[in-house]
Backbone as a printed PyTorch tensor [residue, N CA C, xyz], in Angstrom:
tensor([[[ -66.7340, -181.9170,   93.0890],
         [ -67.3630, -180.7300,   93.3730],
         [ -66.7380, -179.5900,   93.8390]],

        [[ -66.7170, -178.5360,   93.3250],
         [ -65.9320, -177.2990,   93.7180],
         [ -66.8100, -176.3030,   94.8380]],

        [[ -66.3950, -175.7500,   95.3900],
         [ -67.1740, -174.9860,   96.4700],
         [ -67.4440, -173.8540,   95.5770]],

        [[ -67.0100, -173.2030,   94.5670],
         [ -67.8490, -172.3110,   93.5290],
         [ -69.0200, -173.0150,   93.1050]],

        [[ -68.9560, -174.3360,   92.6820],
         [ -70.1990, -174.8500,   92.0650],
         [ -71.4610, -175.0660,   93.0460]],

        [[ -70.7310, -175.5170,   94.3290],
         [ -71.8030, -175.0550,   95.5030],
         [ -72.5650, -173.9220,   95.6760]],

        [[ -71.6240, -172.8300,   95.4720],
         [ -71.9720, -171.5620,   95.8050],
         [ -72.8340, -171.1100,   94.6960]],

        [[ -72.4790, -171.5160,   93.3660],
         [ -73.6720, -171.1350,   92.4350],
         [ -74.8430, -171.8840,   92.5970]],

        [[ -74.8420, -173.1720,   92.8920],
         [ -76.0380, -173.8840,   93.0020],
         [ -76.9110, -173.5640,   94.1000]],

        [[ -76.1850, -173.0850,   95.1250],
         [ -77.1380, -172.5410,   96.2980],
         [ -78.0080, -170.9310,   96.0190]],

        [[ -77.0730, -170.2380,   95.2180],
         [ -77.8020, -169.0650,   94.7000],
         [ -78.9190, -169.3100,   93.6680]],

        [[ -78.6220, -170.0330,   92.5540],
         [ -79.5960, -170.4630,   91.5720],
         [ -80.6000, -171.2770,   92.2300]],

        [[ -80.4330, -172.0270,   93.2780],
         [ -81.8370, -172.7450,   93.4970],
         [ -82.7540, -171.6590,   94.4480]],

        [[ -81.9470, -170.8890,   95.1270],
         [ -82.9560, -169.7340,   95.9290],
         [ -83.5360, -169.0790,   94.5430]],

        [[ -83.1280, -168.5320,   93.7730],
         [ -83.7610, -167.7180,   92.9260],
         [ -84.7010, -168.6800,   92.1760]],

        [[ -84.7310, -169.6530,   92.0130],
         [ -85.6170, -170.7330,   91.3860],
         [ -86.7850, -170.8260,   92.1950]],

        [[ -86.5530, -170.5700,   93.5090],
         [ -87.6410, -170.8330,   94.6120],
         [ -88.5130, -169.3810,   94.6470]],

        [[ -87.7330, -168.3490,   94.6760],
         [ -87.8790, -166.9700,   94.8100],
         [ -87.4690, -165.9720,   94.1480]],

        [[ -87.8150, -165.3210,   92.9580],
         [ -87.2930, -164.3810,   92.5510],
         [ -86.8920, -163.3300,   93.6240]],

        [[ -85.7380, -162.8960,   93.3630],
         [ -85.4520, -161.7510,   94.7000],
         [ -84.3690, -160.6770,   94.0160]],

        [[ -84.4280, -159.8290,   94.7130],
         [ -83.4430, -158.7310,   94.5620],
         [ -82.1250, -158.9190,   95.2540]],

        [[ -80.8520, -158.6810,   94.8810],
         [ -79.5940, -158.6720,   95.5100],
         [ -79.4520, -159.0100,   97.0760]],

        [[ -80.1600, -157.7770,   97.7960],
         [ -79.9210, -157.5540,   99.1370],
         [ -80.8460, -158.5700,   99.6090]],

        [[ -82.0120, -158.8840,   99.2400],
         [ -82.7980, -160.2270,   99.9520],
         [ -82.1890, -161.2000,   99.8250]],

        [[ -81.6130, -161.5480,   98.8010],
         [ -81.0900, -162.7670,   98.2490],
         [ -80.0900, -162.9580,   99.4990]],

        [[ -79.1360, -161.9990,   99.7040],
         [ -78.0500, -162.1680,  100.6110],
         [ -78.7440, -162.6010,  102.1850]],

        [[ -79.6160, -161.5950,  102.3030],
         [ -80.2810, -162.0430,  103.7480],
         [ -80.7520, -163.2190,  103.6250]],

        [[ -81.5440, -164.0580,  102.7720],
         [ -82.1040, -165.1580,  102.7440],
         [ -81.0100, -166.1040,  102.9370]],

        [[ -79.9030, -165.9420,  102.2180],
         [ -78.5870, -166.9530,  102.4420],
         [ -78.0540, -166.5510,  103.6440]],

        [[ -77.4860, -165.7530,  104.3280],
         [ -77.1080, -165.3610,  105.4820],
         [ -77.8750, -166.3240,  106.6500]],

        [[ -79.2760, -166.1180,  106.4750],
         [ -80.1590, -166.6110,  107.6340],
         [ -80.2050, -168.0720,  107.2140]],

        [[ -79.9950, -168.4640,  106.3900],
         [ -80.1150, -170.2240,  105.8080],
         [ -78.7630, -171.0390,  105.9530]],

        [[ -78.4870, -171.2280,  104.8430],
         [ -77.1980, -172.2180,  104.7750],
         [ -76.2180, -171.6380,  103.8540]],

        [[ -76.2980, -170.3490,  103.4280],
         [ -75.2300, -169.6020,  102.6010],
         [ -73.8890, -169.7130,  103.1400]],

        [[ -73.7130, -169.5720,  104.8190],
         [ -72.4230, -169.4210,  105.3960],
         [ -71.9430, -170.7550,  105.2460]],

        [[ -72.5640, -171.9160,  105.3060],
         [ -72.0810, -173.0900,  105.0690],
         [ -71.0260, -173.3110,  103.8820]],

        [[ -71.1090, -172.3960,  102.8000],
         [ -69.9910, -172.7220,  101.6340],
         [ -69.1960, -171.1950,  101.7290]],

        [[ -69.6260, -170.5960,  102.5820],
         [ -69.0080, -169.1340,  102.7010],
         [ -69.1370, -167.9780,  101.5410]],

        [[ -70.4330, -168.2230,  101.5240],
         [ -71.2280, -167.1770,  100.5480],
         [ -70.9970, -165.7170,  101.5350]],

        [[ -70.6050, -164.5510,  100.7380],
         [ -70.4390, -163.5790,  101.4410],
         [ -71.2910, -162.5840,  100.5790]],

        [[ -71.7120, -161.1910,  101.2000],
         [ -72.5330, -160.2180,  100.3000],
         [ -71.4840, -160.0810,   98.9410]],

        [[ -70.3040, -159.7710,   98.8110],
         [ -69.3550, -159.4980,   97.6530],
         [ -69.3850, -160.9360,   96.8020]],

        [[ -69.5360, -162.0760,   97.0690],
         [ -69.5640, -163.2890,   96.4890],
         [ -70.4350, -163.2070,   95.7800]],

        [[ -71.8520, -163.0070,   96.5220],
         [ -73.0760, -163.1320,   96.0430],
         [ -73.2660, -162.5210,   94.8180]],

        [[ -72.9540, -161.0530,   94.9380],
         [ -73.0790, -160.2590,   93.9900],
         [ -72.2230, -160.4540,   92.5350]],

        [[ -71.1820, -160.8750,   92.9260],
         [ -69.9810, -161.3110,   91.8270],
         [ -70.8270, -162.4580,   91.1310]],

        [[ -71.3060, -163.3820,   91.7190],
         [ -71.9110, -164.3400,   91.2290],
         [ -73.2740, -164.1190,   90.3800]],

        [[ -73.9650, -163.1600,   90.5710],
         [ -75.0320, -162.6840,   90.3400],
         [ -74.6790, -161.9540,   89.0100]],

        [[ -73.6050, -161.3130,   88.9350],
         [ -73.2500, -160.7250,   87.4860],
         [ -72.5520, -161.6830,   86.6490]],

        [[ -72.0750, -162.7220,   87.1190],
         [ -71.8040, -163.7890,   86.1080],
         [ -73.0320, -164.4880,   85.5640]],

        [[ -73.7750, -164.6970,   86.4920],
         [ -75.2100, -165.3020,   85.8740],
         [ -75.7970, -164.4610,   85.1940]],

        [[ -75.9750, -163.3120,   85.3050],
         [ -76.7190, -162.5000,   84.1010],
         [ -75.6940, -162.5550,   82.7780]],

        [[ -74.3170, -162.3240,   82.9580],
         [ -73.3540, -162.7240,   81.7680],
         [ -73.5570, -163.8190,   80.9830]],

        [[ -73.7450, -165.0320,   81.7120],
         [ -74.1190, -166.2170,   81.1620],
         [ -75.5180, -166.3880,   80.5300]],

        [[ -76.3080, -165.5240,   80.9870],
         [ -77.7110, -165.5550,   80.5990],
         [ -78.6690, -166.7270,   81.3690]],

        [[ -78.1690, -166.8870,   82.6150],
         [ -78.8620, -167.8390,   83.5730],
         [ -80.0820, -167.0810,   84.5190]],

        [[ -79.8700, -165.8660,   84.5520],
         [ -80.6880, -164.9090,   85.1030],
         [ -81.1530, -163.7850,   84.2870]],

        [[ -82.4030, -163.1960,   84.5940],
         [ -82.3600, -161.8760,   83.8200],
         [ -83.0440, -160.9930,   85.1690]],

        [[ -82.6950, -159.6250,   85.1990],
         [ -82.9830, -158.8550,   86.0520],
         [ -84.1460, -157.8330,   85.4110]],

        [[ -85.2070, -157.4250,   86.2960],
         [ -86.1190, -156.8490,   86.1120],
         [ -85.9610, -155.4840,   87.0420]],

        [[ -86.0540, -154.5030,   86.4640],
         [ -86.4600, -153.1320,   87.7190],
         [ -87.4780, -153.0030,   88.1380]],

        [[ -87.7770, -153.0290,   89.5070],
         [ -89.1870, -153.0860,   90.3940],
         [ -88.8140, -152.0350,   91.5680]],

        [[ -89.9410, -151.2850,   91.2290],
         [ -90.2040, -149.8940,   92.2450],
         [ -91.1220, -150.4500,   93.3790]],

        [[ -90.5260, -150.1060,   94.2430],
         [ -91.5200, -150.0890,   95.8050],
         [ -91.6930, -149.0830,   96.1710]],

        [[ -92.8500, -148.4910,   96.3330],
         [ -93.0130, -147.1000,   96.8180],
         [ -91.9430, -146.7330,   98.2100]],

        [[ -91.8060, -147.5800,   99.0610],
         [ -90.9440, -147.4170,  100.1540],
         [ -89.3560, -147.3450,   99.7020]],

        [[ -88.9720, -148.1910,   98.6320],
         [ -87.4480, -148.2190,   98.5920],
         [ -87.3820, -147.6460,   97.0140]],

        [[ -86.0020, -147.2080,   96.8110],
         [ -85.6360, -147.0710,   95.5200],
         [ -85.5830, -148.3300,   94.3600]],

        [[ -85.4840, -148.0910,   93.0620],
         [ -85.8240, -149.2120,   92.2500],
         [ -84.6290, -150.2330,   92.7500]],

        [[ -84.9920, -151.5220,   92.1800],
         [ -84.2360, -152.3370,   92.8680],
         [ -84.3760, -153.7560,   91.5830]],

        [[ -83.2200, -154.4270,   91.3370],
         [ -83.2790, -155.1730,   90.3540],
         [ -83.7170, -156.7790,   90.9000]],

        [[ -84.6150, -157.0720,   90.3600],
         [ -85.1070, -158.5380,   90.8810],
         [ -84.8720, -159.6070,   90.0070]],

        [[ -84.1850, -160.6360,   90.3910],
         [ -83.4820, -161.3870,   89.4810],
         [ -84.4600, -162.6880,   89.3830]],

        [[ -84.4300, -163.2880,   88.1090],
         [ -85.4120, -164.7510,   87.6720],
         [ -84.6660, -165.6600,   86.9760]],

        [[ -84.7000, -166.7660,   87.2410],
         [ -84.2410, -167.9610,   86.5880],
         [ -84.6470, -167.8120,   84.9950]],

        [[ -83.7480, -167.7300,   84.1630],
         [ -84.0870, -168.2440,   82.5100],
         [ -84.1530, -169.5940,   82.3400]],

        [[ -84.7680, -169.9230,   81.1310],
         [ -84.5360, -171.5060,   80.7260],
         [ -83.1960, -171.6500,   80.7820]],

        [[ -82.2950, -170.9860,   80.3610],
         [ -80.7070, -171.5350,   80.2210],
         [ -80.3580, -171.6900,   81.6810]],

        [[ -80.6350, -170.7400,   82.7150],
         [ -80.6130, -170.8470,   83.9670],
         [ -81.2010, -172.1730,   84.5830]],

        [[ -82.3320, -172.7930,   84.1710],
         [ -82.7860, -173.7090,   84.7690],
         [ -81.8340, -174.8880,   84.0940]],

        [[ -81.3630, -175.0990,   82.7250],
         [ -80.8420, -176.0170,   82.3930],
         [ -79.3520, -176.0840,   83.1370]],

        [[ -78.7990, -174.8660,   83.4810],
         [ -77.5050, -174.6600,   84.2830],
         [ -77.9380, -175.0110,   85.6320]],

        [[ -78.9250, -175.0250,   86.3100],
         [ -79.0420, -175.7760,   87.4940],
         [ -79.2110, -176.8730,   87.5280]],

        [[ -79.9340, -177.7680,   86.5640],
         [ -79.6570, -179.1210,   86.4670],
         [ -78.0300, -179.6870,   86.3490]],

        [[ -77.6570, -179.0590,   85.4570],
         [ -76.0530, -179.6450,   85.3610],
         [ -75.0890, -179.3970,   86.3740]],

        [[ -75.6130, -177.9150,   87.3820],
         [ -74.7150, -177.9520,   88.5520],
         [ -75.1620, -178.9610,   89.4490]],

        [[ -76.6300, -179.1340,   89.4700],
         [ -76.7240, -180.0620,   90.7720],
         [ -76.1520, -181.4330,   90.3740]],

        [[ -76.2370, -182.1390,   89.1640],
         [ -75.5950, -183.4870,   88.4540],
         [ -73.8230, -183.3280,   88.9610]],

        [[ -73.5550, -182.1580,   88.8180],
         [ -71.7860, -182.2270,   88.8650],
         [ -71.6550, -182.3570,   90.2060]],

        [[ -72.3440, -181.8380,   91.2120],
         [ -72.3870, -181.5780,   92.6230],
         [ -72.3980, -183.0030,   93.0810]],

        [[ -73.5630, -183.7720,   92.4470],
         [ -73.6650, -184.9620,   92.9570],
         [ -72.4910, -186.0690,   92.7410]],

        [[ -72.4960, -185.8930,   91.2150],
         [ -71.3420, -187.0260,   90.7520],
         [ -70.0710, -186.5090,   91.4220]],

        [[ -69.8170, -185.5690,   92.0290],
         [ -68.3430, -185.2380,   92.3150],
         [ -68.1710, -184.6970,   93.7020]],

        [[ -69.3680, -185.6730,   94.3650],
         [ -69.0750, -185.0800,   96.0470],
         [ -67.6720, -185.5770,   96.6630]],

        [[ -67.2590, -184.5650,   97.2150],
         [ -65.9040, -184.7510,   98.0470],
         [ -66.2570, -184.2530,   99.3910]],

        [[ -65.2310, -184.6420,  100.2680],
         [ -65.3840, -184.2290,  101.6780],
         [ -65.6440, -182.6500,  101.5430]],

        [[ -66.3690, -182.1240,  102.7220],
         [ -66.8990, -180.7800,  102.9300],
         [ -65.7680, -179.9730,  103.5050]],

        [[ -66.1620, -178.7690,  103.9350],
         [ -64.8800, -178.3820,  104.6270],
         [ -65.0060, -178.2860,  106.1840]],

        [[ -64.3580, -178.0770,  106.9510],
         [ -64.3890, -178.1150,  108.3540],
         [ -63.5780, -176.7480,  108.9210]],

        [[ -63.9690, -175.5020,  108.9560],
         [ -62.8650, -174.9500,  109.2420],
         [ -62.5000, -174.7070,  110.9150]],

        [[ -63.5420, -174.8030,  111.7010],
         [ -63.3360, -174.8150,  113.1300],
         [ -62.3900, -175.8590,  113.4230]],

        [[ -62.4140, -177.2300,  112.9870],
         [ -61.8200, -178.0770,  112.9180],
         [ -60.2360, -177.7020,  112.7590]],

        [[ -59.9690, -177.2690,  111.2930],
         [ -58.8770, -176.9950,  110.8280],
         [ -58.0690, -175.8140,  111.6650]],

        [[ -58.7790, -174.9150,  112.0540],
         [ -58.0930, -174.0190,  112.9000],
         [ -57.6240, -174.3570,  114.1060]],

        [[ -58.4390, -174.8810,  115.0010],
         [ -58.2900, -175.5680,  116.4030],
         [ -56.8200, -176.5170,  116.0890]],

        [[ -56.9170, -177.2100,  115.0970],
         [ -55.5740, -178.1980,  114.9590],
         [ -54.5490, -177.2770,  114.9610]],

        [[ -54.3610, -175.9700,  114.6650],
         [ -53.2720, -175.1590,  114.6710],
         [ -53.0210, -174.1900,  115.6420]],

        [[ -53.8630, -174.1390,  116.5440],
         [ -53.9280, -173.3470,  117.5540],
         [ -52.6500, -173.5550,  118.3960]],

        [[ -52.3050, -174.7010,  118.7560],
         [ -51.1920, -175.0860,  119.3920],
         [ -49.9630, -174.0610,  119.2180]],

        [[ -49.9690, -173.7460,  118.1600],
         [ -48.8380, -172.6050,  117.9080],
         [ -48.7630, -171.1580,  118.2590]],

        [[ -49.9120, -170.8990,  118.8700],
         [ -49.9810, -169.3800,  119.5190],
         [ -50.0110, -169.5640,  121.1920]],

        [[ -49.7390, -168.4450,  121.6570],
         [ -49.8350, -168.4580,  123.4360],
         [ -51.1550, -168.7110,  123.7850]],

        [[ -50.9590, -169.3080,  125.0700],
         [ -52.3420, -169.6770,  125.6870],
         [ -53.4520, -168.5980,  125.6330]],

        [[ -53.1270, -167.5630,  126.0120],
         [ -53.8870, -166.5380,  126.2120],
         [ -54.7980, -166.0810,  124.5740]],

        [[ -53.7890, -166.3580,  123.7680],
         [ -54.2440, -165.9390,  122.3820],
         [ -55.0680, -167.1430,  121.7830]],

        [[ -54.6830, -168.3490,  122.2900],
         [ -55.7340, -169.6200,  121.9410],
         [ -57.1540, -169.3100,  122.4910]],

        [[ -57.1610, -168.9580,  123.8600],
         [ -58.0910, -168.7390,  124.6620],
         [ -59.1230, -167.6800,  123.9780]],

        [[ -58.8070, -166.4700,  123.3920],
         [ -59.2610, -165.7850,  122.7890],
         [ -60.1230, -166.2240,  121.2860]],

        [[ -58.9570, -166.8100,  121.0260],
         [ -59.7720, -167.3050,  119.5170],
         [ -60.6280, -168.6130,  119.8940]],

        [[ -60.4490, -169.1670,  120.9820],
         [ -61.4800, -170.4100,  120.9980],
         [ -62.9020, -169.7250,  121.6950]],

        [[ -62.8520, -168.7470,  122.3040],
         [ -64.1180, -167.8740,  122.8460],
         [ -64.6220, -167.3200,  121.7590]],

        [[ -63.9210, -166.7680,  120.6880],
         [ -64.5850, -166.1160,  119.5850],
         [ -65.2380, -167.0810,  118.7880]],

        [[ -64.7730, -168.3900,  118.6640],
         [ -65.4390, -169.4350,  117.9130],
         [ -66.6480, -170.0040,  118.5070]],

        [[ -66.6370, -170.1070,  119.7540],
         [ -67.9860, -170.4780,  120.6710],
         [ -68.9730, -169.4230,  120.2370]],

        [[ -68.6390, -168.0920,  120.4900],
         [ -69.6190, -166.7770,  120.2850],
         [ -70.1960, -166.9460,  118.9020]],

        [[ -69.1470, -167.2040,  117.9110],
         [ -69.7090, -167.2730,  116.3140],
         [ -70.6200, -168.2600,  116.0850]],

        [[ -70.3740, -169.4490,  116.8640],
         [ -71.0620, -170.6880,  116.5830],
         [ -72.4530, -170.5960,  117.1420]],

        [[ -72.5020, -169.8920,  118.1020],
         [ -73.7280, -169.8010,  119.2400],
         [ -74.8430, -168.8580,  118.4360]],

        [[ -74.1250, -168.0330,  117.5930],
         [ -75.0280, -167.1780,  116.8610],
         [ -75.1530, -167.6440,  115.4900]],

        [[ -74.4840, -168.6440,  115.0170],
         [ -74.8210, -169.5110,  113.8090],
         [ -75.9980, -170.3820,  114.1510]],

        [[ -75.9250, -170.9510,  115.4430],
         [ -76.9400, -172.0130,  115.8970],
         [ -78.2590, -171.1400,  116.0650]],

        [[ -78.1750, -169.9000,  116.6800],
         [ -79.3370, -169.1470,  116.9720],
         [ -80.1020, -169.0050,  115.7450]],

        [[ -79.1370, -168.5360,  114.6090],
         [ -79.7330, -168.3600,  113.1880],
         [ -80.4500, -169.6190,  112.7350]],

        [[ -79.7760, -170.8000,  112.9220],
         [ -80.5150, -172.0220,  112.4330],
         [ -81.4250, -172.2130,  112.9570]],

        [[ -81.6090, -172.2030,  114.5520],
         [ -82.6730, -172.6160,  115.3240],
         [ -84.1630, -171.5960,  114.9220]],

        [[ -83.7970, -170.2520,  114.4720],
         [ -84.6980, -169.3910,  114.1240],
         [ -85.2960, -169.8720,  112.6010]],

        [[ -84.6030, -170.3440,  111.6150],
         [ -84.7220, -170.5020,  110.3690],
         [ -86.0430, -171.5170,  110.2630]],

        [[ -86.8340, -171.1620,  109.1710],
         [ -88.1550, -172.2500,  109.4430],
         [ -87.9180, -173.6310,  108.9700]],

        [[ -88.6670, -174.5400,  109.4790],
         [ -88.4250, -175.9700,  109.1710],
         [ -88.5370, -176.0870,  108.0180]],

        [[ -88.0280, -177.0920,  107.4210],
         [ -88.2650, -177.4160,  105.8560],
         [ -88.8490, -179.0310,  105.8420]],

        [[ -89.7560, -179.2710,  104.8200],
         [ -89.5640, -180.6800,  104.5530],
         [ -88.6800, -181.2320,  103.8730]],

        [[ -88.9250, -182.5990,  103.6330],
         [ -88.2060, -183.3550,  102.9420],
         [ -86.6510, -183.1710,  103.2590]],

        [[ -85.5350, -183.2330,  102.4770],
         [ -84.2120, -183.2670,  102.6660],
         [ -83.6620, -182.0050,  103.2100]],

        [[ -84.2680, -180.9510,  102.4540],
         [ -84.1900, -179.5760,  102.9840],
         [ -84.1020, -179.7260,  104.8010]],

        [[ -85.0770, -179.9470,  105.0210],
         [ -85.3240, -180.2230,  106.6890],
         [ -84.1380, -181.0870,  107.2960]],

        [[ -84.0020, -182.2100,  106.6350],
         [ -82.6960, -183.0200,  107.0520],
         [ -81.3800, -182.3110,  107.2610]],

        [[ -81.4420, -181.3250,  105.8210],
         [ -79.9320, -181.0080,  105.9450],
         [ -79.8010, -179.6580,  107.0220]],

        [[ -81.0660, -179.0110,  107.4830],
         [ -80.9410, -178.2310,  108.6880],
         [ -80.6420, -178.6340,  109.8390]],

        [[ -81.3430, -179.7540,  110.1890],
         [ -81.0740, -180.6420,  111.0770],
         [ -79.6500, -181.2460,  111.2440]],

        [[ -79.2150, -181.5630,  110.2120],
         [ -77.7710, -182.0360,  110.2040],
         [ -77.1130, -180.8440,  110.6410]],

        [[ -77.2530, -179.8840,  110.1870],
         [ -76.3140, -178.3790,  110.4230],
         [ -76.3040, -178.0160,  111.8960]],

        [[ -77.5790, -178.0680,  112.4000],
         [ -77.8080, -177.9350,  113.6730],
         [ -77.1580, -178.6250,  114.8460]],

        [[ -77.0110, -179.9080,  114.3580],
         [ -76.2170, -181.1260,  115.4070],
         [ -74.8140, -180.4930,  115.2210]],

        [[ -74.3630, -180.4700,  113.9810],
         [ -72.6960, -179.9820,  113.6360],
         [ -72.3830, -179.1040,  114.5190]],

        [[ -73.2730, -177.4850,  114.4850],
         [ -72.8130, -176.7610,  115.1140],
         [ -72.9980, -177.0330,  116.7110]],

        [[ -73.8230, -177.3890,  116.9640],
         [ -74.0920, -177.7660,  118.6160],
         [ -72.5090, -178.6410,  118.9950]],

        [[ -72.2750, -179.5730,  118.0820],
         [ -70.9690, -180.5110,  118.8040],
         [ -69.9960, -179.4270,  118.4530]],

        [[ -69.8220, -178.6780,  117.6320],
         [ -68.5670, -177.8370,  117.5480],
         [ -68.6770, -176.7630,  118.8190]],

        [[ -69.7190, -176.5760,  119.4010],
         [ -69.7260, -175.4650,  120.3140],
         [ -69.4110, -176.6760,  121.6740]],

        [[ -69.8940, -177.9570,  121.6520],
         [ -69.4510, -178.7640,  122.7650],
         [ -68.2550, -178.9140,  122.6180]],

        [[ -67.2710, -179.2080,  121.7670],
         [ -66.2550, -179.5520,  121.7930],
         [ -65.3690, -178.1910,  122.1400]],

        [[ -65.7440, -176.9980,  121.6140],
         [ -64.9710, -175.9130,  122.1730],
         [ -64.9600, -175.4010,  123.5260]],

        [[ -66.2910, -175.6760,  123.9020],
         [ -66.4220, -175.3620,  125.4140],
         [ -65.5830, -176.2690,  126.2590]],

        [[ -65.4630, -177.6290,  125.6950],
         [ -64.5320, -178.6630,  126.4880],
         [ -63.1250, -178.1380,  126.6540]],

        [[ -62.7620, -177.5880,  125.4400],
         [ -61.1570, -177.0540,  125.3570],
         [ -61.1170, -175.7330,  126.3530]],

        [[ -62.0520, -174.9840,  126.4950],
         [ -61.8980, -173.9810,  127.1950],
         [ -61.8820, -174.5000,  128.7270]],

        [[ -62.7030, -175.5240,  128.9040],
         [ -62.4980, -175.8820,  130.5290],
         [ -63.7110, -175.8190,  131.1050]]])
């Protein structure tokens, strides 16, 4: 399973559930699980362009009186098939995920203590923001709810470990 496949799966799954314009899609992913695979605004828009080129999504210009015209994306029948294939591919090729906090922490011995402290404090602040966003995210039923709780636990554990490093 590649990180690219997970990013595509996350975007396609979100659009299957809720046709959205790009800005709303980015907000939904940033407030939810998109950060877990490194989905940034520019990455989301690049993937949307690829999906349109592949015929996986269609965009429809929608005008809201309060906003300029926006492109709302909906999954096509080809996109539905692609979603099933992406999901199967990710399930069949599950590999170890990424753990950026652990990877960075393991290398901080190479910098001065003052820089270490600033880096760890920054990681604690960022993780607290992530936890706050995860706790504000609406609860979900089924496995999506379990995934959210897993992430909350992981972020809490990272905060605890980083705070121990700070003393």
